[in-house]
C-alpha positions as a printed Julia matrix, in Angstrom:
401×3 Matrix{Float64}:
   8.25   16.96   -4.98
   7.05   17.02   -1.15
   9.62   16.42    1.15
  10.66   12.96    2.25
   8.51   12.97    5.39
   5.59   14.06    3.57
   5.71   11.38    1.18
   5.99    8.35    3.7
   3.07    9.76    5.49
   1.09   10.28    2.78
   2.33    6.94    1.27
  -0.78    4.4     3.25
  -3.6     6.35    1.07
  -1.66    6.67   -2.01
  -0.43    3.02   -1.91
  -4.56    2.56   -1.71
  -5.22    4.12   -4.57
  -2.85    2.62   -6.74
  -4.0    -0.74   -5.21
  -7.19   -0.1    -6.06
  -6.36    0.92   -9.83
  -4.52   -2.36  -10.24
  -7.33   -4.53   -8.34
  -9.46   -3.15  -11.35
  -6.95   -3.09  -14.35
  -6.8    -6.73  -13.87
 -10.7    -7.13  -12.81
 -11.42   -5.61  -16.49
  -9.03   -7.66  -18.4
  -9.98  -10.82  -16.74
 -13.83  -10.84  -16.44
 -14.74  -11.57  -19.53
 -14.23  -15.3   -18.92
 -17.36  -15.9   -16.93
 -19.51  -13.58  -18.67
 -18.5   -15.13  -22.89
 -21.79  -17.17  -22.88
 -24.03  -14.25  -22.11
 -21.63  -12.01  -24.27
 -21.89  -14.21  -27.08
 -25.71  -14.36  -27.37
 -25.89  -10.85  -27.24
 -23.26   -9.96  -29.6
 -24.59  -13.04  -32.34
 -20.41  -13.93  -31.74
 -18.93  -17.46  -31.18
 -18.07  -18.52  -27.43
 -14.59  -18.87  -28.57
 -14.25  -16.04  -30.59
 -15.12  -13.79  -27.8
 -12.62  -16.3   -25.72
  -9.86  -14.29  -27.43
 -10.83  -10.8   -26.3
  -8.46  -11.39  -23.03
  -5.96  -12.77  -25.29
  -5.95   -9.28  -27.44
  -6.38   -7.32  -24.3
  -3.04   -9.57  -22.4
  -1.17   -8.85  -25.74
  -1.5    -5.26  -26.33
  -0.79   -5.04  -22.27
   2.7    -6.89  -22.83
   4.01   -4.77  -25.91
   2.68   -1.17  -24.0
   4.12   -2.36  -21.03
   7.69   -2.36  -23.12
   7.45    1.1   -24.32
   5.83    2.99  -21.55
   8.2     2.38  -19.11
  11.06    4.43  -20.85
   8.38    7.09  -21.37
   7.52    7.48  -17.78
  11.17    7.74  -17.15
  11.55   10.91  -19.1
   7.94   12.49  -18.56
   7.43   11.44  -15.12
   5.1     8.52  -13.61
   1.93   10.87  -13.27
   0.62   11.75  -16.92
   1.44    7.67  -18.05
  -0.64    6.65  -14.87
  -3.55    9.0   -15.34
  -3.57    8.24  -18.91
  -3.55    4.36  -18.04
  -6.61    4.27  -15.84
  -8.59    6.91  -18.11
  -7.94    4.41  -20.9
  -9.01    1.83  -18.78
 -12.09    3.56  -17.55
 -13.26    4.36  -21.42
 -12.64    0.8   -22.64
 -14.88   -0.9   -19.36
 -17.8     1.26  -20.55
 -16.98    1.17  -24.32
 -17.18   -2.47  -23.61
 -20.34   -1.91  -21.78
 -21.76    0.31  -24.59
 -20.95   -1.89  -27.25
 -23.46   -2.89  -30.28
 -21.29   -5.5   -31.71
 -18.02   -7.72  -31.92
 -16.16   -5.77  -33.7
 -16.41   -2.33  -31.4
 -15.72   -4.78  -28.17
 -12.27   -6.05  -29.81
 -11.35   -2.51  -30.32
 -12.22   -1.21  -26.77
  -9.93   -4.71  -25.54
  -7.36   -2.88  -27.03
  -8.03   -0.31  -25.46
  -7.92   -2.12  -21.93
  -4.89   -3.42  -22.94
  -3.17   -0.16  -23.27
  -4.2     0.75  -20.35
  -3.13   -2.09  -18.76
   0.05   -2.17  -19.97
   0.15    1.78  -17.98
  -0.74    1.11  -14.79
   1.16   -1.54  -12.64
   4.72   -0.59  -14.06
   3.96    3.04  -13.49
   3.05    2.03   -9.59
   5.73   -0.11   -9.15
   8.07    2.48  -10.34
   6.17    5.01   -8.07
   7.24    3.1    -5.42
  10.81    3.08   -5.81
  10.77    7.01   -6.95
   8.95    7.88   -3.66
   9.6     5.46   -0.55
  12.92    4.21    1.1
  14.65    0.65    0.51
  12.96   -0.77    3.27
   9.36    0.58    2.62
   9.75   -0.62   -1.23
  10.12   -4.26    0.6
   6.69   -3.88    2.28
   4.47   -2.17   -0.92
   5.67   -3.79   -3.99
   4.3    -6.92   -2.44
   1.11   -5.56   -1.37
   0.87   -4.25   -5.14
   1.83   -7.65   -6.37
  -0.84   -9.32   -4.51
  -3.75   -6.89   -6.47
  -3.84  -10.02   -9.21
  -4.18  -12.64   -6.9
  -7.25  -10.62   -5.25
  -8.91   -9.97   -8.43
  -8.83  -13.2    -9.25
 -10.25  -14.38   -6.02
 -12.75  -11.83   -5.81
 -13.09   -8.74   -8.88
 -13.82  -11.25  -11.16
 -16.25  -13.23   -9.02
 -18.01  -10.11   -8.22
 -18.44   -9.38  -11.73
 -20.17  -12.94  -12.44
 -22.61  -11.88   -9.84
 -23.4    -8.81  -10.37
 -23.83   -9.83  -14.71
 -26.53  -12.53  -12.83
 -28.73   -9.32  -11.49
 -27.87   -6.67  -14.23
 -26.75   -8.48  -17.35
 -23.42   -8.69  -18.72
 -22.97   -5.08  -19.75
 -23.83   -4.25  -16.04
 -20.65   -5.23  -15.08
 -18.2    -3.32  -17.58
 -20.35   -0.41  -16.7
 -19.4    -0.39  -13.32
 -16.07   -1.39  -13.29
 -15.72    1.38  -15.8
 -16.95    4.52  -13.28
 -14.61    2.6   -10.01
 -11.68    3.84  -13.0
 -12.96    6.92  -12.79
 -13.23    7.73   -9.2
  -9.48    5.98   -8.93
  -8.3     8.99  -11.27
  -9.45   11.63   -9.42
  -7.74    9.34   -6.36
  -4.51    9.98   -8.08
  -5.11   12.96   -9.52
  -5.17   14.8    -5.97
  -2.3    12.1    -4.63
   0.25   11.47   -6.63
   3.07   14.39   -7.14
   4.43   14.96  -10.36
   8.26   15.15  -10.89
   9.83   15.45  -14.24
  13.19   14.53  -13.99
  15.22   16.94  -15.18
  17.55   16.9   -18.51
  15.88   13.81  -19.35
  15.27   12.77  -22.48
  13.02   10.2   -23.62
  15.58    8.37  -26.63
  13.23    5.05  -26.2
  15.16    2.75  -28.0
  18.39    3.99  -26.58
  16.66    3.08  -23.29
  15.46   -0.13  -24.03
  18.92   -0.88  -25.99
  20.87    0.08  -22.12
  18.84   -2.38  -20.24
  18.72   -5.12  -22.93
  22.9    -4.63  -23.22
  23.46   -5.71  -19.65
  23.51   -9.49  -19.43
  21.92   -9.79  -15.97
  18.65   -7.96  -17.76
  18.82  -10.49  -19.98
  18.46  -13.69  -17.37
  16.02  -11.64  -15.29
  13.93  -12.19  -18.75
  14.17  -15.41  -19.37
  13.66  -16.13  -15.19
  10.43  -14.26  -14.67
   9.16  -15.32  -19.0
   9.08  -18.95  -17.62
   7.96  -18.75  -14.3
   4.82  -16.53  -16.14
   4.57  -19.11  -18.47
   4.21  -21.83  -15.92
   1.04  -19.49  -14.22
  -0.74  -18.86  -17.54
  -0.62  -22.67  -18.47
  -2.24  -23.35  -14.72
  -4.74  -20.42  -15.18
  -5.65  -21.38  -18.47
  -6.05  -25.03  -18.28
  -6.38  -26.44  -14.78
 -10.08  -25.79  -14.38
 -10.67  -27.9   -17.76
  -8.55  -30.66  -16.07
 -10.41  -30.75  -13.03
 -14.01  -30.72  -14.8
 -12.49  -33.19  -17.54
 -10.8   -35.58  -15.39
 -12.46  -35.82  -12.03
 -16.51  -35.7   -13.45
 -16.65  -31.91  -11.8
 -19.44  -29.75  -13.33
 -18.79  -26.26  -14.25
 -20.3   -24.77  -10.86
 -18.27  -27.63   -8.67
 -14.1   -26.13   -9.45
 -15.35  -22.32   -8.71
 -13.58  -23.51   -5.0
 -10.9   -25.64   -6.22
  -9.68  -22.42   -8.48
 -10.3   -19.98   -5.62
  -8.46  -21.7    -3.27
  -5.55  -22.07   -5.75
  -6.22  -18.34   -6.57
  -5.55  -17.56   -2.72
  -2.42  -19.37   -2.54
  -1.27  -17.05   -5.74
  -2.75  -14.31   -3.64
  -0.2   -15.33   -0.79
   2.55  -15.71   -2.78
   3.89  -12.25   -2.7
   3.68  -11.5     0.76
   6.22  -14.79    1.14
   8.52  -12.54   -1.52
   8.39   -9.33    0.76
   9.47  -11.05    3.72
  12.36  -13.0     1.94
  13.54   -9.86    0.42
  14.16   -8.56    3.14
  16.66  -10.86    3.65
  20.08  -11.47    2.36
  20.35  -14.65    0.17
  16.39  -13.38   -0.9
  17.64  -14.27   -4.91
  19.0   -17.46   -3.59
  16.08  -18.39   -1.51
  13.87  -17.43   -4.46
  16.12  -19.6    -7.08
  16.16  -22.5    -4.66
  12.0   -22.13   -4.52
  11.93  -22.36   -8.56
  13.87  -25.57   -8.56
  11.93  -27.47   -6.13
   8.17  -26.06   -7.62
   8.99  -29.11  -10.32
   7.97  -31.55   -7.89
   4.75  -30.69   -7.01
   4.11  -29.24  -10.83
   4.96  -32.86  -11.94
   2.49  -33.78  -10.25
  -0.6   -31.84  -11.0
  -1.76  -32.86  -14.4
  -0.07  -36.14  -14.38
  -0.01  -37.91  -10.98
  -2.79  -36.57   -8.93
  -5.44  -39.23   -8.61
  -7.87  -37.1    -6.09
  -9.59  -33.29   -7.06
  -8.1   -31.61   -3.76
  -4.8   -33.64   -4.01
  -4.4   -31.7    -7.65
  -5.67  -28.49   -5.83
  -3.21  -28.94   -2.83
  -0.23  -29.7    -5.23
  -1.54  -26.89   -7.86
  -1.25  -24.51   -4.75
   1.73  -25.12   -3.58
   3.29  -24.99   -6.56
   1.92  -20.97   -7.23
   3.47  -20.3    -3.72
   6.55  -21.42   -4.92
   6.97  -19.53   -8.24
   4.5   -16.26   -7.96
   7.28  -15.21   -5.16
   9.96  -14.82   -8.38
   8.25  -11.61  -10.07
   7.46   -9.83   -7.18
  11.29  -10.19   -5.77
  12.31   -9.22   -9.27
   9.86   -6.31   -9.13
  11.51   -5.28   -5.9
  14.87   -5.34   -7.18
  14.79   -3.35  -10.21
  12.83   -0.25   -8.07
  16.14   -0.61   -5.73
  18.59   -0.35   -8.39
  16.83    0.9   -11.17
  17.14    4.47  -10.8
  16.49    6.65  -14.05
  15.78    3.46  -15.72
  13.28    2.09  -13.12
  10.42    2.66  -15.08
  11.78    1.11  -17.96
  12.77   -1.7   -16.26
   8.69   -2.14  -14.48
   8.03   -2.0   -17.9
  10.23   -4.89  -18.98
   9.0    -6.9   -15.85
   5.42   -6.22  -16.79
   6.23   -7.04  -20.38
   7.44  -10.77  -19.71
   4.35  -11.34  -16.93
   1.47  -11.16  -19.8
   4.05  -12.41  -22.58
   4.69  -15.35  -20.49
   0.95  -16.64  -19.89
   0.32  -15.68  -23.4
   2.87  -18.09  -23.83
   2.0   -20.76  -21.3
  -1.9   -20.95  -22.43
  -0.34  -21.38  -26.25
   2.27  -23.96  -25.97
  -0.06  -25.68  -23.06
  -3.33  -25.55  -25.98
  -0.98  -27.72  -28.26
   0.27  -30.09  -25.91
  -3.27  -31.01  -24.05
  -4.72  -31.11  -28.2
  -1.51  -33.72  -29.12
  -1.12  -35.15  -25.79
  -3.69  -34.68  -23.04
  -3.03  -33.02  -20.26
  -0.64  -34.61  -18.6
   1.95  -33.35  -21.6
   0.94  -30.14  -19.18
   3.13  -31.11  -16.05
   6.31  -31.99  -18.62
   5.79  -28.24  -19.78
   5.38  -27.13  -15.97
   8.28  -28.95  -14.94
  11.02  -27.83  -17.65
  10.07  -24.19  -16.92
  10.77  -23.98  -13.64
  14.24  -25.99  -13.75
  14.74  -23.55  -16.77
  14.19  -20.44  -14.39
  15.69  -21.56  -11.6
  18.44  -22.2   -13.28
  19.03  -19.49  -14.84
  18.38  -17.28  -11.57
  20.46  -19.51   -9.75
  23.3   -19.03  -11.84
  23.02  -15.68  -13.6
  21.2   -13.25  -11.29
  23.19  -12.68   -8.29
  24.62  -10.16   -5.69
  27.61   -9.68   -7.52
  25.45   -9.11  -10.91
  23.53   -7.51   -9.39
  25.46   -5.03   -7.89
  26.76   -4.58  -11.43
  23.71   -3.54  -12.74
  23.29   -0.83   -9.83
  26.55    0.79  -11.01
  24.82    0.05  -14.66
  22.11    2.36  -14.39
  23.51    4.51  -12.08
  26.13    5.39  -14.93
């Protein structure tokens, strides 16, 4: 591998290539949302059935991320990262050329597999290449990309579809992945740790046996449940509660997404301090206040938007902070730990959407506020009690053994 000085000087361009890859990865998985109606006509399938494409890709992403980390720890980051990017390109192009729903479903699975490879491998690669102080700056930038995709990528795909049909965005995004692959082939160093064996389940067992790892999984899973509930049901809540049209909710939803996009930078700033874990736990607990008001107490569109934005600003930083922590302490298990975070991100989002759907059907939108309160209080309390400097120090020793 290149010397440390070369790595540091090359890192801005490499960081840009990884951001480019993550941006389009999230865009490819989420962009069916605004295209569902057009896709349903062309593919002769219902909108509700096509809506499952995102769930299929997200679930596949969560499962893949859990197993990709140990493989990248054993065989190096570059093969996994490039494989993921190529799969994303093939999946996007495949959907754009698909003749029916069955074929689209198959390529959506490819998107999920590729998605499970790209972001966690990028985070682990940052941990490999950059010193600790630069990790705290670079990882927040990577974790901003899903938010940037929500604000810019998915809406841009809707615009492309308006002019070129629903297939055009998939084809365009697919080509972007091959551009990303060309950049990464040139920029990512290949370094397979000497003497490292795969031992897939042994690696996962070694990670899972540590109490703080289980606490971190619970903390992030609960926090991302609330993210999934907000992103899934907040637009529909605005339409139903305030008699807004579909186009009218674009600006409020974009504003909430911007708050979520800024949140990782807040985590990066907090991450430079000594009390970072305590502060993030306090933010999670305090998120119960705006969380209660979003669906239950707000009586105005913009009050709901402000509460939702504040909630996102308070709950999103935990994922970035935990990613930074794992990158610092993970050692030879860094990829495995990054995969655990990515897995809980999408598993939590799927749980939030699923549980939220049941609550809305049985009790109405106000019940989601109670879900948000219970989840963030649980997440914050677990982190405050179990994820502290002492447990992190033990984890560092555990993973270096």
